[in-house]
Coordinates of C-alpha atoms and ligand atoms in Angstrom, one line a residue:
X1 CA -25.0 -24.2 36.4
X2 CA -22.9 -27.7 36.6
X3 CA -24.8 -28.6 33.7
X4 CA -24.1 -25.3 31.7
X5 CA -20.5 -25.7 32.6
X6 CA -20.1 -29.5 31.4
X7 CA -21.9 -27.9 28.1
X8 CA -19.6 -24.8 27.9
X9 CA -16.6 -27.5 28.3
X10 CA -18.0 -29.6 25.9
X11 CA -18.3 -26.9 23.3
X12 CA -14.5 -25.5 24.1
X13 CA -13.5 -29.2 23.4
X14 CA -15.0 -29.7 20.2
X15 CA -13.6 -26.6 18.9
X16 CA -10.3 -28.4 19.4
X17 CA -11.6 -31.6 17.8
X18 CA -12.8 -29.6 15.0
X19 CA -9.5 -27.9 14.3
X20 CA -7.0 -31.0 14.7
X21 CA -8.5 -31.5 11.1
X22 CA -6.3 -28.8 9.6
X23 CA -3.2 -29.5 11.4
X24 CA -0.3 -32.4 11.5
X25 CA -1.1 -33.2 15.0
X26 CA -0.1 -36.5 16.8
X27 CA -2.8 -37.7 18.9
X28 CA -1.2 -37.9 22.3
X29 CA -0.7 -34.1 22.6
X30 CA -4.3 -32.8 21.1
X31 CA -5.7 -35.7 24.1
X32 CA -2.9 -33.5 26.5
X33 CA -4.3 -29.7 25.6
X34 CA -7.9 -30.8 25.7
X35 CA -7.2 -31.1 29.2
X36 CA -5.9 -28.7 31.8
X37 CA -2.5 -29.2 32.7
X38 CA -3.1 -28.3 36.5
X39 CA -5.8 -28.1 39.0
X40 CA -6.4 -26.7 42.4
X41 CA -9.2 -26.9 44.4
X42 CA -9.2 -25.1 47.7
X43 CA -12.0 -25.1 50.9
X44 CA -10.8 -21.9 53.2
X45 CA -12.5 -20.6 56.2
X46 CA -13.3 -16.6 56.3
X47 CA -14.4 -14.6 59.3
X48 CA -17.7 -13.0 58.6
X49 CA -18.6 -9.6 59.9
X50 CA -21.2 -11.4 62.6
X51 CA -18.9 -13.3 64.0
X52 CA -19.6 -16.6 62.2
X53 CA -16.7 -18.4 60.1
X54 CA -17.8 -19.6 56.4
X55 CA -16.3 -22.2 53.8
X56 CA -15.7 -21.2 50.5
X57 CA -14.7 -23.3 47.4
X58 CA -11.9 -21.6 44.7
X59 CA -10.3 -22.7 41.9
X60 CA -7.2 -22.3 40.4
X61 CA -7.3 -24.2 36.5
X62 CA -4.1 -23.8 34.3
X63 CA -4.6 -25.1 30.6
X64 CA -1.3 -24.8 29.1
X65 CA 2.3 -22.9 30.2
X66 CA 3.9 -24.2 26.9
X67 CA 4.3 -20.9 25.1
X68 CA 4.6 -18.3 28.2
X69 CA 3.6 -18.0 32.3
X70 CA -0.2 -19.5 32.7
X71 CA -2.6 -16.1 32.4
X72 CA -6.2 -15.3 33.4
X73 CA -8.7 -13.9 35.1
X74 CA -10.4 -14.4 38.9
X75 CA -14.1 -14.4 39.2
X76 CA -16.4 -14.1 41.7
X77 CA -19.8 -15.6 40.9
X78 CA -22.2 -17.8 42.6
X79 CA -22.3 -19.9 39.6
X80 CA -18.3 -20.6 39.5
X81 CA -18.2 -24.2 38.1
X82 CA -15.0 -26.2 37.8
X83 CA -16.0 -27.2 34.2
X84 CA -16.8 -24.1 33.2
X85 CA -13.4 -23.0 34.6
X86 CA -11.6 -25.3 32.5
X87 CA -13.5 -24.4 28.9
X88 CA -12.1 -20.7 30.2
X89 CA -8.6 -21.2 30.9
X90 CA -8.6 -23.4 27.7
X91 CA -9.9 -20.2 25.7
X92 CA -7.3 -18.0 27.6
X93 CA -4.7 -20.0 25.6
X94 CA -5.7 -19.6 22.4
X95 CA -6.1 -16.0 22.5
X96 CA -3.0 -15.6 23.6
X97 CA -1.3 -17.4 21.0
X98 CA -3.7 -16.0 18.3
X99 CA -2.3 -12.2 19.2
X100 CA 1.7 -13.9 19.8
X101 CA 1.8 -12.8 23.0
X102 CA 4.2 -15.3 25.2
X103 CA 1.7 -16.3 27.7
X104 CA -0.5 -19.5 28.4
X105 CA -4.4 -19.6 29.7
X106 CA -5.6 -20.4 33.1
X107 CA -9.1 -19.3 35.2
X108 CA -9.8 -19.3 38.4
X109 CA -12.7 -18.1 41.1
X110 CA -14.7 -18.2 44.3
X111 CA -18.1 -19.5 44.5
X112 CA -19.6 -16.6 46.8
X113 CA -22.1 -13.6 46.0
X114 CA -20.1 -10.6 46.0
X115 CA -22.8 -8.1 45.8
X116 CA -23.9 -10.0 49.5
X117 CA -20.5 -9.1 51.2
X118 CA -19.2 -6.3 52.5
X119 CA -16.2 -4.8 51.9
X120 CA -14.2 -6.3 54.5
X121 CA -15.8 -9.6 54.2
X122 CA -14.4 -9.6 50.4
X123 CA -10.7 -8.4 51.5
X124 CA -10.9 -11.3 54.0
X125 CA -11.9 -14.1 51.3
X126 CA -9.7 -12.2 48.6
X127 CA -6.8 -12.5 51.1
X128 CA -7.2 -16.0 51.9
X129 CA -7.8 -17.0 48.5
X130 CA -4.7 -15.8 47.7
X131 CA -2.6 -17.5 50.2
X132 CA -4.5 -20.9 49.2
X133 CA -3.3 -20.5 45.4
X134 CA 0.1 -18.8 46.3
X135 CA 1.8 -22.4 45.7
X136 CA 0.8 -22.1 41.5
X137 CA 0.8 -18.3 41.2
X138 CA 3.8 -16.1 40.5
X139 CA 5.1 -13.4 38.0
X140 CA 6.9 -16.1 36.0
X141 CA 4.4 -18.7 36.9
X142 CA 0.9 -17.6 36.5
X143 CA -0.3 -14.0 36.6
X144 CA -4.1 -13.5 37.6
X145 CA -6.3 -10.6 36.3
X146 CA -9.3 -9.0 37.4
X147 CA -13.0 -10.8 35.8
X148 CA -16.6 -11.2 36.5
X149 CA -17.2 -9.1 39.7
X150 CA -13.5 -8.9 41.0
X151 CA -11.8 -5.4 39.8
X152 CA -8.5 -3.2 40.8
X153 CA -9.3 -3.2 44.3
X154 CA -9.2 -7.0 44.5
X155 CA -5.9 -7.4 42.3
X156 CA -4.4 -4.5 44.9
X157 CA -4.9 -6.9 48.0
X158 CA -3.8 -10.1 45.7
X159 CA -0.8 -8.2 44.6
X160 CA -0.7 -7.1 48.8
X161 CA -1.4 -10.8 50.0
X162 CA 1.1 -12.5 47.8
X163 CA 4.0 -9.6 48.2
X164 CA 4.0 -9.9 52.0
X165 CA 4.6 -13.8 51.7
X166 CA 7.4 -13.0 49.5
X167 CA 8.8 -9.9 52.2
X168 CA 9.4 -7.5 48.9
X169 CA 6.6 -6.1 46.6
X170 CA 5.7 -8.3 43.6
X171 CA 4.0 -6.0 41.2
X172 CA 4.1 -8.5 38.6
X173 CA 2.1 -11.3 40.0
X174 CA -1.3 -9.7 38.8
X175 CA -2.2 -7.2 36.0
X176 CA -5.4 -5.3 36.1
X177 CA -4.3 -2.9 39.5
X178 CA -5.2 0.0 40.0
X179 CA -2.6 2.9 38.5
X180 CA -1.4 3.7 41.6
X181 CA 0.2 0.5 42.1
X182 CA 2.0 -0.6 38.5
X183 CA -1.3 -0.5 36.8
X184 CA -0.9 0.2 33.1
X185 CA -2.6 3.1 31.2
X186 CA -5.0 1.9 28.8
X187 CA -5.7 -1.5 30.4
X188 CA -9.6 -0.5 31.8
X189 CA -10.4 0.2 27.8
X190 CA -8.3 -2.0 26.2
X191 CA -10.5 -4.8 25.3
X192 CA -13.5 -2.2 24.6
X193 CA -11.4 -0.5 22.0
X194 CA -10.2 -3.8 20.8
X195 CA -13.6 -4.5 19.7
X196 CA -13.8 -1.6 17.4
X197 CA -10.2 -2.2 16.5
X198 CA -10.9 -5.2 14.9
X199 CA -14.8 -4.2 13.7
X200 CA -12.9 -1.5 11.3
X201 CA -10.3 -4.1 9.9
X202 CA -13.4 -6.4 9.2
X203 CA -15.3 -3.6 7.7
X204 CA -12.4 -2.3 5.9
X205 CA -12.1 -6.0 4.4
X206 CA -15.3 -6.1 3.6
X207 CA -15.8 -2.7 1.8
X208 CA -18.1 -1.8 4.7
X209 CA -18.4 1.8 5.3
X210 CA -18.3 2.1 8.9
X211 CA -19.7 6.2 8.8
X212 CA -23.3 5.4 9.5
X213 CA -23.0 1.7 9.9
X214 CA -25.5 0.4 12.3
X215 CA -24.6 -1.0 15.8
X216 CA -26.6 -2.9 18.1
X217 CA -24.5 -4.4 21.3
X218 CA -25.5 -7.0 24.0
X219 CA -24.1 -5.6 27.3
X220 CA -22.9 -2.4 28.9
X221 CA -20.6 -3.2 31.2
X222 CA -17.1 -2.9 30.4
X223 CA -16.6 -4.0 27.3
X224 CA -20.0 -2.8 25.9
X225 CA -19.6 0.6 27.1
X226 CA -16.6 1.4 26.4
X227 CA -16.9 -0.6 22.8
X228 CA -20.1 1.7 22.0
X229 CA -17.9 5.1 22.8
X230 CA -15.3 4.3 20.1
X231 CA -17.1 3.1 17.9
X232 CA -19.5 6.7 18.1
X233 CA -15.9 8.3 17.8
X234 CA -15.3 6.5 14.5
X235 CA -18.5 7.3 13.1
X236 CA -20.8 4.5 13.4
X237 CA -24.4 5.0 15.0
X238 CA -25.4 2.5 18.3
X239 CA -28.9 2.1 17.3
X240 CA -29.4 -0.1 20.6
X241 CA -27.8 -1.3 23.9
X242 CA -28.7 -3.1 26.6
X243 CA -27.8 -4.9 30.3
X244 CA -29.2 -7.8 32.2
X245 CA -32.7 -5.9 32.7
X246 CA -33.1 -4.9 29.1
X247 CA -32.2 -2.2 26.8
X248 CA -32.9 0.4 24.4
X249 CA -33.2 1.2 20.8
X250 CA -33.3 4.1 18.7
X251 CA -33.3 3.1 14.8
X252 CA -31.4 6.6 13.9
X253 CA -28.8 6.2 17.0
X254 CA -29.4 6.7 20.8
X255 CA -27.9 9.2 22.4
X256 CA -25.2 7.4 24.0
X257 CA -23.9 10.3 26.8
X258 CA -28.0 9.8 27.9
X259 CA -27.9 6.5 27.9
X260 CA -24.2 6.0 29.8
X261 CA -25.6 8.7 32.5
X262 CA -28.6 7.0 33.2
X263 CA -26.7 4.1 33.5
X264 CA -24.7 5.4 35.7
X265 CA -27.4 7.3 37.8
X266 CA -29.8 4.8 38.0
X267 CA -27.5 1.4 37.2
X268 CA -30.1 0.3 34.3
X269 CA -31.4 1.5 31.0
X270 CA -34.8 3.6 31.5
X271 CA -36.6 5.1 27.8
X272 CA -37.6 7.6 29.6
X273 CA -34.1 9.0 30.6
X274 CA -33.0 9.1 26.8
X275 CA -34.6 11.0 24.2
X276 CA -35.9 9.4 21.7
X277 CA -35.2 5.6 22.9
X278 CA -37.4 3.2 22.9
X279 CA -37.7 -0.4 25.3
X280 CA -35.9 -3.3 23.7
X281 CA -35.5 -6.8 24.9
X282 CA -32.2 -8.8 25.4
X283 CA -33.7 -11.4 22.6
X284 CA -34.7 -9.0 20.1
X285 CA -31.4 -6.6 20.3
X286 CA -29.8 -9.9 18.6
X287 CA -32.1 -10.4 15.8
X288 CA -32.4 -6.1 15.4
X289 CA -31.9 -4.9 11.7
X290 CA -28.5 -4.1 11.9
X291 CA -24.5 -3.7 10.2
X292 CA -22.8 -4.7 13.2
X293 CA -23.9 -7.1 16.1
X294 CA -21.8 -7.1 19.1
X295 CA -23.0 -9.5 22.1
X296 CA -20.6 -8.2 24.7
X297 CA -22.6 -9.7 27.8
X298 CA -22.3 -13.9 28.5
X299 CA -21.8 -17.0 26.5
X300 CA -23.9 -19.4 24.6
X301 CA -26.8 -16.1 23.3
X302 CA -26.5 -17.0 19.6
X303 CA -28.4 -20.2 19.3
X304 CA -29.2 -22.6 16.7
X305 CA -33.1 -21.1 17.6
X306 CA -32.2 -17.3 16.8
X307 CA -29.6 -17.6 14.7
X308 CA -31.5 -18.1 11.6
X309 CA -33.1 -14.7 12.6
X310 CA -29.7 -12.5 13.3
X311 CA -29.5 -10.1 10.6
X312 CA -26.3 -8.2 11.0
X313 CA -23.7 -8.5 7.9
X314 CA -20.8 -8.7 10.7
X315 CA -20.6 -10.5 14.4
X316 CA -18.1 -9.1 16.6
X317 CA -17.5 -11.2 19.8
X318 CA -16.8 -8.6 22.6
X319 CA -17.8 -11.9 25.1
X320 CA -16.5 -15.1 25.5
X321 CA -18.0 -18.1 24.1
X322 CA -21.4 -16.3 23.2
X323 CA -22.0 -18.2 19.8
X324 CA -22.5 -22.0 20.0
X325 CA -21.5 -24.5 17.3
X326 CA -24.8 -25.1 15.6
X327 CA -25.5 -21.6 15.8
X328 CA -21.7 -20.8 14.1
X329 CA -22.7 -22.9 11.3
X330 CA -26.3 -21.6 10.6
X331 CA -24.3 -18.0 10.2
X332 CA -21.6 -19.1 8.1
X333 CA -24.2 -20.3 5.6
X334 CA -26.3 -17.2 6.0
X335 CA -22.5 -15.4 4.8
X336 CA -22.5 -13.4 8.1
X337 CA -19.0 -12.4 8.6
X338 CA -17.8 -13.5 12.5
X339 CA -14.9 -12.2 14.1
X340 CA -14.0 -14.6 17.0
X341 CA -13.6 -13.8 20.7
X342 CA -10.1 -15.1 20.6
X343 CA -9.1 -12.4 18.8
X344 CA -12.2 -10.0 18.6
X345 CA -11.7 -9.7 22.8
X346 CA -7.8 -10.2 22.5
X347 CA -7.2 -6.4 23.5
X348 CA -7.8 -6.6 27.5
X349 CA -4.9 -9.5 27.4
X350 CA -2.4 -7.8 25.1
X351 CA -2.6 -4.7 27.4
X352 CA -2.2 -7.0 30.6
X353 CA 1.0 -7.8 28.7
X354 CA 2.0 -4.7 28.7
X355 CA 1.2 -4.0 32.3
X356 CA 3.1 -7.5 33.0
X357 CA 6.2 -6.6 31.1
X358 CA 6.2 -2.9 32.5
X359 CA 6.4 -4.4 36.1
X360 CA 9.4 -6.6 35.8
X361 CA 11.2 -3.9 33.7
X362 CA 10.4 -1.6 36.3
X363 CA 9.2 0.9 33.2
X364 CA 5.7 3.2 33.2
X365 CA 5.0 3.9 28.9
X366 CA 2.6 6.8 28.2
X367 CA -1.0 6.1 26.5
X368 CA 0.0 7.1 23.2
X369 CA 2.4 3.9 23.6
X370 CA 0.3 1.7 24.8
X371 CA -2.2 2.6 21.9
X372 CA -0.5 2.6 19.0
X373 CA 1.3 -1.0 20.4
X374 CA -2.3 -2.3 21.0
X375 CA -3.3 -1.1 17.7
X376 CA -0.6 -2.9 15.9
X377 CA -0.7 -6.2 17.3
X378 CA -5.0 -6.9 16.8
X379 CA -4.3 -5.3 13.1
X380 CA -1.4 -7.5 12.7
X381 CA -3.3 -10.6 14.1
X382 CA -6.2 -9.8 11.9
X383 CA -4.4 -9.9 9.0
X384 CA -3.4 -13.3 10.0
X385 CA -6.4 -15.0 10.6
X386 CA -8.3 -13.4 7.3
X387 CA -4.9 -15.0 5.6
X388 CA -5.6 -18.7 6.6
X389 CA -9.5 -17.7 6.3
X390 CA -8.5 -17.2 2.4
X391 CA -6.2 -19.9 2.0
X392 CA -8.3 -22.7 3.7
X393 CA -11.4 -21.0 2.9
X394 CA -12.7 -22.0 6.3
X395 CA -14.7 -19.8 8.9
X396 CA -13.2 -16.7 11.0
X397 CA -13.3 -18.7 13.7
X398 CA -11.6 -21.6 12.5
X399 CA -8.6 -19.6 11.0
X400 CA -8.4 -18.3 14.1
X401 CA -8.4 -21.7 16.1
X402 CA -5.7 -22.7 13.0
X403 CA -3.5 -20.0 14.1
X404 CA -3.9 -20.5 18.0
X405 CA -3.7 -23.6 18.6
X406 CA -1.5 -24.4 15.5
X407 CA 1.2 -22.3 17.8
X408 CA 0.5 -23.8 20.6
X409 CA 0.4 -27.2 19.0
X410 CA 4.0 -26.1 17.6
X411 CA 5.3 -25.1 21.1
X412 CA 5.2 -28.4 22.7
X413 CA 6.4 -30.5 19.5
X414 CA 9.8 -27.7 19.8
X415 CA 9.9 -28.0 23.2
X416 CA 9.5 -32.5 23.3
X417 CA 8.0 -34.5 26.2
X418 CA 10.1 -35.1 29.0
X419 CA 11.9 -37.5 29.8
Ligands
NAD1 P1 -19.2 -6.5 33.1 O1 -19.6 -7.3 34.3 O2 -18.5 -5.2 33.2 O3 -20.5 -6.3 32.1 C1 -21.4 -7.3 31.7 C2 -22.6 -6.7 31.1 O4 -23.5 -7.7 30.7 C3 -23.5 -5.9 32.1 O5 -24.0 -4.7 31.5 C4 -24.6 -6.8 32.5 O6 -25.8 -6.1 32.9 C5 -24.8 -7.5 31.2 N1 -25.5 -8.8 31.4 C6 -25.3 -9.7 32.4 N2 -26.1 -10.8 32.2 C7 -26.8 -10.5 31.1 C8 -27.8 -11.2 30.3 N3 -28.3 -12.4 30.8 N4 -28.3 -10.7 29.2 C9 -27.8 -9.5 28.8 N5 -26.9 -8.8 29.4 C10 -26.4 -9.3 30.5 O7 -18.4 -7.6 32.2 P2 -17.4 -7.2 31.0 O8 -16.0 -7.1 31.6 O9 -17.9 -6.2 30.2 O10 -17.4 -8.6 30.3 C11 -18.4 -8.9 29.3 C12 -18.0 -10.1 28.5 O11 -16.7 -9.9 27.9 C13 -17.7 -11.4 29.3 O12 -18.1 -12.5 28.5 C14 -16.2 -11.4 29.6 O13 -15.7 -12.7 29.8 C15 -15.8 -10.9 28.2 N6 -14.4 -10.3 28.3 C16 -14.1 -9.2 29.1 C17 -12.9 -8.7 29.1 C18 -12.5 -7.5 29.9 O14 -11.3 -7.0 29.8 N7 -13.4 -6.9 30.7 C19 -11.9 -9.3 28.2 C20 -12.2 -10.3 27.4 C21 -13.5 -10.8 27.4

């Protein structure tokens, strides 16, 4: 996984590399956001339920506060990797600035198996964890957010830890809680229906109807799920879905309230649960005969190996980092239309925004709200990118890195270098 991470760094860097080409940019400061701006490591102790006491390892990484508080998720993973940390929270910031939203980018994790622990045992470590980074977290400092394998529960006892520290209750120092405690309506589907959001502007752009367009999506977890719901509201047929084990196909369009009860039921994707579905694997979803191909699962799946053999007109990037460099190139030539993660994914972020900005204003906003401001900003940001796509004629991706890191990049000329 250390190697992986030192790859998935690598990759993030050259994306900057590859963008200082478009932009006035003195060297000192591309060298300074190619690099995190902070990093904290911590070792802490947790009581185990028999009695013994283990180490863990956590991270903290913030990439860049110039536009807005540091921002970004916590994971949980075995395979949590400092480098792989640092491509993250370097991602974090350009998606921010590609949707305008006044925030930075930061990661952070615990190397531990959560589906090993109990509960307790994860309150304990969750608890701890968050008295080791209380020195760099904060509401106007860094706000964390739920990712891989840490959900509402485990914000609830950050947002717990950290308030009891302070002796008053800090709603504000993580987004992603549960409703109960500040959570904002809208925030468990947000990036989901982000992914369709921007799919219709890119089919719209393209003259693509999307009544009957075909679907296939890597993933049903979050994003996938959710994703594959709206985009059945809107007319468009899932012709296959999958999760770690596998999925299924259906050429004509599975029947996805089969396939998300079987999921449920049985937490994988059995043929035999949904009429008319047959086995597919995680490989050959990718390369399925298809309008729209959304890998909503892990990074680095579209290779320069399958690329070649992907034959959706448009990519969608519902996960982070899932197309590599050689593979980005072998698409743009094939004329397959790619709609970044920075902005394709953007939605979960702009409505932790929201659930930020409710808490210090003290302020609950209904659904409708929350939708229709969701809704404006990924339009709005769309339009932007296809602008610069069109002017520069350069891929999705890189209009998008243009307009990301071109703000940033502006931020910290404005703001100078001290002293
Ligand atoms: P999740 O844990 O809810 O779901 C992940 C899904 O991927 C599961 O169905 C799992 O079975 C599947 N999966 C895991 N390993 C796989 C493999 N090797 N091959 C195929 N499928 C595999 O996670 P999520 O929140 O849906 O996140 C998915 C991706 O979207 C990640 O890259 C995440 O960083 C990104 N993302 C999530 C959000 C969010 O708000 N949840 C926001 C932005 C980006």
């Amino acid at each position: 996984m250390a190697q992986k991470g030192a790859q998935i760094l690598e990759m993030a860097r050259k994306q900057v590399d590859l963008v200082a080409r478009y932009l006035d940019v003195d060297q000192g400061i591309l060298e300074r956001i190619k690099s995190t701006k902070r990093e904290l490591t911590v070792h802490f102790p947790v009581k185990m339920d028999d009695g013994s006491v283990r180490v863990f390892t956590g991270y903290r990484i913030q990439h860049d506060d110039s536009r807005g508080p540091f921002k970004g998720g916590i994971r949980y993973h075995p395979d949590v990797d400092l480098d792989e940390m640092r491509a993250l929270a370097m991602w974090m910031t350009w998606k921010s600035a590609v949707v305008n939203i006044p925030f930075g980018g930061a990661k952070g994790g615990v190397k531990c198996n959560p589906k090993e622990m109990s509960l307790g045992e994860l309150e304990r470590l969750t608890r701890r964890f968050t008295w080791e980074i209380s020195i760099v977290i904060g509401p106007d400092v860094d706000i964390p957010a739920p990712d891989v394998y840490t959900n509402p529960q485990v914000m609830a006892w950050i947002m717990d830890t950290y308030s009891v520290f302070q002796g008053h209750t800090v709603p504000g120092v993580v987004t992603g809680k549960p409703l109960e405690l500040g959570g904002s309506v809208g925030r468990h589907e947000a990036t989901g229906k982000g992914v369709v959001i921007t799919t219709l502007k890119a089919c719209e752009y393209l003259n693509l109807p999307i009544e009957g367009a075909r679907v296939a999506i890597q993933g049903c977890g979050n994003v996938g799920s959710i994703a594959a719901q709206y985009f059945e509201r809107v007319g468009a047929r899932v012709i296959a879905i999958s999760d770690s084990k596998g999925g299924l196909y259906n050429p004509n369009g599975l029947d996805l309230r089969a396939v998300m009860n079987c999921k449920r039921r049985y937490d994988r994707l059995l043929e035999d649960e949904v009429p008319g579905a047959e086995p597919v694997t995680n490989e050959e979803l990718l390369e399925l005969e298809c309008d729209i191909l959304v890998p909503a699962a892990i990074e680095g799946v579209i290779t320069k190996e399958n690329a070649p053999r992907v034959k959706a007109k448009v990519l969608v990037e519902g996960a982070n980092g899932p197309t590599t460099p050689e593979a980005d190139e072998i698409l743009a030539d094939k004329g397959v239309f790619v709609v970044p993660d920075i902005l394709a994914n953007a939605g979960g972020v702009v409505v932790s925004y929201f659930e930020w900005v409710q808490n210090l204003q003290e302020l609950l906003w209904s659904e409708e709200e929350v939708a229709t401001r969701l809704e404006n900003i990924l339009k709005r940001s769309f339009d932007e990118v296809v602008a610069i796509y069109e002017e520069k004629k350069v891929t999705m991706r890189m209009a998008a890195y243009i307009l990301g890191v071109g703000r940033v990049l502006k931020a910290h000329m404005l703001r100078g270098i001290y002293p």
